[in-house]
Tab-separated table of C-alpha atoms and ligand atoms in Angstrom:
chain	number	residue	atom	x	y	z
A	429	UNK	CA	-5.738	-8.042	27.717
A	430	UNK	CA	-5.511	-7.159	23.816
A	431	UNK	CA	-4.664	-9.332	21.392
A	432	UNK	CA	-0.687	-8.287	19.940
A	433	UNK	CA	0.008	-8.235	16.484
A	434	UNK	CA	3.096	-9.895	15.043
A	435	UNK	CA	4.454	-6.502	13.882
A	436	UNK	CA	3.810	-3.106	14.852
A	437	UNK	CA	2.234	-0.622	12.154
A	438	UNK	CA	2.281	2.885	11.485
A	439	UNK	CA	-0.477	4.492	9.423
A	440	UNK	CA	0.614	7.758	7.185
A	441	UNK	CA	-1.299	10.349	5.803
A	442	UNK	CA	-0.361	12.400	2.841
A	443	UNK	CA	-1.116	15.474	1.301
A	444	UNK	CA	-0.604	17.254	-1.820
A	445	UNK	CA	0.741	20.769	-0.725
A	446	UNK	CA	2.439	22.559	-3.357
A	447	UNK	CA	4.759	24.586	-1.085
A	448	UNK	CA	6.418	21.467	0.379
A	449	UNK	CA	8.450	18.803	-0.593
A	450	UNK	CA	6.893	15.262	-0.819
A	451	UNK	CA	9.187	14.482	1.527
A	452	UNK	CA	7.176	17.072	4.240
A	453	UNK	CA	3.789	16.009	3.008
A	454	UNK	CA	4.191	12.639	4.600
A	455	UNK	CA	2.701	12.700	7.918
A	456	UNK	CA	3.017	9.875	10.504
A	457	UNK	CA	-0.631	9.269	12.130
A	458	UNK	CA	-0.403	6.880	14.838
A	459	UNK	CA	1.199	3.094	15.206
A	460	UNK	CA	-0.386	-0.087	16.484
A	461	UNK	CA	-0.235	-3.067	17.864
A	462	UNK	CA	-2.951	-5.191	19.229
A	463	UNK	CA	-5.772	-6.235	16.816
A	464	UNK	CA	-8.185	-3.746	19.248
A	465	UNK	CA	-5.824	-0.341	18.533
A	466	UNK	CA	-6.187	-1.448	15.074
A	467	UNK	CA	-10.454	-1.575	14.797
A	468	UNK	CA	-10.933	1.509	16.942
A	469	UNK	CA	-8.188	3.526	14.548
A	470	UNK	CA	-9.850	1.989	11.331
A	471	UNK	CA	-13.068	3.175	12.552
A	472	UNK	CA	-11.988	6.952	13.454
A	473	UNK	CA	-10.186	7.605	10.001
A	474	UNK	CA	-12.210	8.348	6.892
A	475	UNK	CA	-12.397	5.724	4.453
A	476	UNK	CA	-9.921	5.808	1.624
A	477	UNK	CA	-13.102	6.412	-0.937
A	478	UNK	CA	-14.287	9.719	0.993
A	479	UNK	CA	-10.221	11.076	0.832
A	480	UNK	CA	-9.772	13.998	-1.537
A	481	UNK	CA	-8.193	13.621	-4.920
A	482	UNK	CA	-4.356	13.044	-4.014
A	483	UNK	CA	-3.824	12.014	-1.015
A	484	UNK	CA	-2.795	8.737	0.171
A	485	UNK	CA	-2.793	6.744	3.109
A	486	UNK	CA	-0.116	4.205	3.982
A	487	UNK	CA	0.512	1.305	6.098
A	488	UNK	CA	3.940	0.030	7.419
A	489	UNK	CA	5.807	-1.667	9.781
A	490	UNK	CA	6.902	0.526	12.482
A	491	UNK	CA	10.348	2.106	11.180
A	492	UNK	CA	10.032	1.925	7.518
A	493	UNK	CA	8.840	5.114	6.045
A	494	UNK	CA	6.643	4.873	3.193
A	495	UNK	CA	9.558	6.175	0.954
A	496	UNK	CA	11.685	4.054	-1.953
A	497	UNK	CA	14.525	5.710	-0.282
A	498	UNK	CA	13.994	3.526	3.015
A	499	UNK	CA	16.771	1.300	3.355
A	500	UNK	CA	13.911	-1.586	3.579
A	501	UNK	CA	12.403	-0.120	0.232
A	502	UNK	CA	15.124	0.577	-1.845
A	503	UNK	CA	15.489	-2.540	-3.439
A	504	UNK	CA	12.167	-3.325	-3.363
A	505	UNK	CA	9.146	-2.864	-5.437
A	506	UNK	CA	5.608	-3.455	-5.202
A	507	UNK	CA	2.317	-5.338	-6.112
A	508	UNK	CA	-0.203	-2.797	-8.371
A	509	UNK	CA	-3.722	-2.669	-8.261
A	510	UNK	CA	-5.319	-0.264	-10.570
A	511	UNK	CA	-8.761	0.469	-10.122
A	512	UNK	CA	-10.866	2.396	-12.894
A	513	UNK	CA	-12.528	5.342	-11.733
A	514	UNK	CA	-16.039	3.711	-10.922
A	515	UNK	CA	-14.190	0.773	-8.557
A	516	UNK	CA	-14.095	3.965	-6.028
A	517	UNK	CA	-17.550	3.467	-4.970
A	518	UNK	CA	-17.851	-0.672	-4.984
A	519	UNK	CA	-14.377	-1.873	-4.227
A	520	UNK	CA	-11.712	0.516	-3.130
A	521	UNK	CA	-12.498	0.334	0.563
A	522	UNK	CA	-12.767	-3.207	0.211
A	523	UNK	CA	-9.512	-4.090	-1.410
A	524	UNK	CA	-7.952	-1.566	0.938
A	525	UNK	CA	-9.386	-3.484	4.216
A	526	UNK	CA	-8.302	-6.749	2.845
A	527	UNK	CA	-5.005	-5.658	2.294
A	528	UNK	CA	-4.701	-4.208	5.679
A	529	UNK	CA	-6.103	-7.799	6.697
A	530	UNK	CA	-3.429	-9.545	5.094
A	531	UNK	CA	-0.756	-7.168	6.251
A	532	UNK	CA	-1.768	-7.142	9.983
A	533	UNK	CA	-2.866	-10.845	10.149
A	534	UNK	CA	0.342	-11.962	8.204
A	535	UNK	CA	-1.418	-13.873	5.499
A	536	UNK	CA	1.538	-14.949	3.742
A	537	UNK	CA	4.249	-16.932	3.732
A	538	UNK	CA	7.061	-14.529	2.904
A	539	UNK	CA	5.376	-12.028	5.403
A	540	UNK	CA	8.953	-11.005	6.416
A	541	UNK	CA	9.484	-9.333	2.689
A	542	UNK	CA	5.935	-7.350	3.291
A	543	UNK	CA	6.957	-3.847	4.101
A	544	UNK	CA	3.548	-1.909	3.839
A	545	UNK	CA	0.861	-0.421	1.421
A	546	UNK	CA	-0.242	2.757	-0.168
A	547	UNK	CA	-3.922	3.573	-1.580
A	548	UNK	CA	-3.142	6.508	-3.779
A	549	UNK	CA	-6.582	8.488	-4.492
A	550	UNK	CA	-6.115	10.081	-7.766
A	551	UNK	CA	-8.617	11.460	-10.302
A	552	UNK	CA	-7.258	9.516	-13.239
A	553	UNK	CA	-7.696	6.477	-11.279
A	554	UNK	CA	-6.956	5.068	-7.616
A	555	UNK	CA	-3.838	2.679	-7.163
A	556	UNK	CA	-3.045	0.485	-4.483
A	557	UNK	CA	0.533	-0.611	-3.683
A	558	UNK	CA	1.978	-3.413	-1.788
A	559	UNK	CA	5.267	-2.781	-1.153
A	560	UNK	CA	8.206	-5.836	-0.851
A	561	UNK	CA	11.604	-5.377	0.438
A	562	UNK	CA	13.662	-7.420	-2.242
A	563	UNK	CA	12.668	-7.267	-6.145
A	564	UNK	CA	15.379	-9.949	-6.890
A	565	UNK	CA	13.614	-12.881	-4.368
A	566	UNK	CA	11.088	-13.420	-7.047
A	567	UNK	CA	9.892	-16.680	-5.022
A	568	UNK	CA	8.683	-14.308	-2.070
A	569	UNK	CA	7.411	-11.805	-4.706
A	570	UNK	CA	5.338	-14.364	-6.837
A	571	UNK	CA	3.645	-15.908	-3.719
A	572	UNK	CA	2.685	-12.578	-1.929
A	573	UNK	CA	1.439	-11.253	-6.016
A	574	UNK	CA	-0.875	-14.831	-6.163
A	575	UNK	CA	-2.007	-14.539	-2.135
A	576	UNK	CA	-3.170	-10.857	-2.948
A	577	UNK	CA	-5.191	-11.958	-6.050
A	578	UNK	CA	-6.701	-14.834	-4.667
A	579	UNK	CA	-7.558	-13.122	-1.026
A	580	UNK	CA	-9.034	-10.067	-2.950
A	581	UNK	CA	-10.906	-11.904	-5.091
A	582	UNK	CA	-9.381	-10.391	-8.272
A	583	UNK	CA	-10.313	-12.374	-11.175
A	584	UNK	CA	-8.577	-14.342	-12.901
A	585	UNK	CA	-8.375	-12.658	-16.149
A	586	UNK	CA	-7.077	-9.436	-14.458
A	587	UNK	CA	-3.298	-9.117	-14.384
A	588	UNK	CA	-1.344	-7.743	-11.471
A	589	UNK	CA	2.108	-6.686	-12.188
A	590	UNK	CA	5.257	-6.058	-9.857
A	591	UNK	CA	7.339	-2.915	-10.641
A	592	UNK	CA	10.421	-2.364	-9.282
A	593	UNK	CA	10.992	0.969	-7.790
A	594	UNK	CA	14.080	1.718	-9.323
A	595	UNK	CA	12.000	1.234	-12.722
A	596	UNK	CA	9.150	3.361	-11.066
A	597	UNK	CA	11.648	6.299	-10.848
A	598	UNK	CA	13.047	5.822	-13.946
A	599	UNK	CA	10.081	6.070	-15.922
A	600	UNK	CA	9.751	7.995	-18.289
A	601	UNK	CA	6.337	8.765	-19.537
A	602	UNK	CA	3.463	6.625	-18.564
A	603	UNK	CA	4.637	2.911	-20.160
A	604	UNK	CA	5.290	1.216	-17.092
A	605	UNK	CA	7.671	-2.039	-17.162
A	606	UNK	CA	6.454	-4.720	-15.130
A	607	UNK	CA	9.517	-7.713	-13.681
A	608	UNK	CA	6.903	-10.182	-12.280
A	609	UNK	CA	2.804	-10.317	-13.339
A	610	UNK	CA	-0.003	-12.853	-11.794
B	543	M7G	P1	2.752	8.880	-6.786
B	543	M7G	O1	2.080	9.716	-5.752
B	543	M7G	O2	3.250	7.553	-6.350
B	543	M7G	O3	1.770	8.610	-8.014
B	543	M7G	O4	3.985	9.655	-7.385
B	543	M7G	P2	0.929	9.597	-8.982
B	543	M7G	O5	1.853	9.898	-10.126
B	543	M7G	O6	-0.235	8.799	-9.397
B	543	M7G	O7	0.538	10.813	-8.194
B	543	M7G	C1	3.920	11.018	-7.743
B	543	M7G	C2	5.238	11.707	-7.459
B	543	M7G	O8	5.445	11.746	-6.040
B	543	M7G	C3	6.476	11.005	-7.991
B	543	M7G	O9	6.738	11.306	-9.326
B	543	M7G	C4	7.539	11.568	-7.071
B	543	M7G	O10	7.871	12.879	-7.446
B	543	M7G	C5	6.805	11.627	-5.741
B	543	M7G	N1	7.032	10.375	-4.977
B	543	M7G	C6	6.233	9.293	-4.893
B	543	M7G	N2	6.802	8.361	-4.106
B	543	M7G	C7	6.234	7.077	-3.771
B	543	M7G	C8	8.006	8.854	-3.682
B	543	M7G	C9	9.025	8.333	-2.833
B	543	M7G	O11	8.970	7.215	-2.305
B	543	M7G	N3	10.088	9.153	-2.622
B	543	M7G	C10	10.176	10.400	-3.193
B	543	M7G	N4	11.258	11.136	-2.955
B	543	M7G	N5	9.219	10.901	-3.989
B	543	M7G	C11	8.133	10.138	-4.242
């Protein structure tokens, strides 16, 4: 018998194809549930450092597209990590992993306001998102910002900050407003 998982997850692929709409270039993978399904699919799929330059891969719960317009993400925001172009080699896989980890495995305590994650793989510089349900419960958003730091071994003197996606589509230009940092 495997061993379930709390939630199921779906893993999405997406590609940067001109003649479709975003939308379109999202492409649902396969879901899991059982810590086993997980291992042999992380195993089959490339790793996010050997993707080509933007794509991404995502990770939700089962039902929640990796969208701001999901009703889950809508009044969300989420958790950024951005790497500089030589963390692709050393720690990109390994932040992505560990965030899987914590996703999966549940790691926090506000696990409930978790909806996924994105690795974006971009040539100015890789991102990773983790992606919360409710920007305004800033108690659930501060703990899952300080469990992420401290399970990825970010230092300490290396800011994370929380954007809300409303601000995300807002932006204009590249000055990005942060509502929460750890
Ligand atoms: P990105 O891929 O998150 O980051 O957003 P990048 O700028 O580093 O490539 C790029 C563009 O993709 C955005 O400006 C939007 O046009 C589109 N896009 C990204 N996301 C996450 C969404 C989304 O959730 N919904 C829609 N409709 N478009 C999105």
């Amino acid at each position: 018998i495997k061993h379930p998982l709390q939630n199921c997850w779906t893993l999405w692929y997406y590609e940067n194809d001109r003649t479709q709409t975003w939308e379109k270039n999202q492409k649902e993978i396969v879901s899991f549930q059982t810590v086993e399904d997980f291992w042999s699919l992380y195993n089959h799929v490339k790793p996010a450092s050997e993707l080509r330059q933007g794509t991404d891969y995502s990770l939700f719960k089962q039902g929640i597209k990796p969208m701001w317009e999901d009703g889950a993400n809508k009044r969300g925001g989420r958790w950024l990590i951005s790497l500089d172009k030589k963390q692709r080699n050393n720690e990109l896989d390994r932040y992505w992993l560990d965030i899987i980890l914590c996703l999966i495995g549940e790691a926090f305590e506000h696990s409930d306001e978790v909806c996924g994650a994105v690795v974006n793989i971009r040539q100015k510089g890789d991102k990773i998102g983790v992606w919360t349900s409710d920007a305004s419960n800033s108690a659930a958003v501060v703990e899952i910002g300080k469990k992420l730091k401290e399970r990825l071994n970010i230092p300490p003197r290396t800011t994370l900050g929380y954007e809300i996606h409303k601000d995300t589509i807002d932006k204009t230009g590249s000055v990005s407003k942060y509502s929460y940092t750890v």
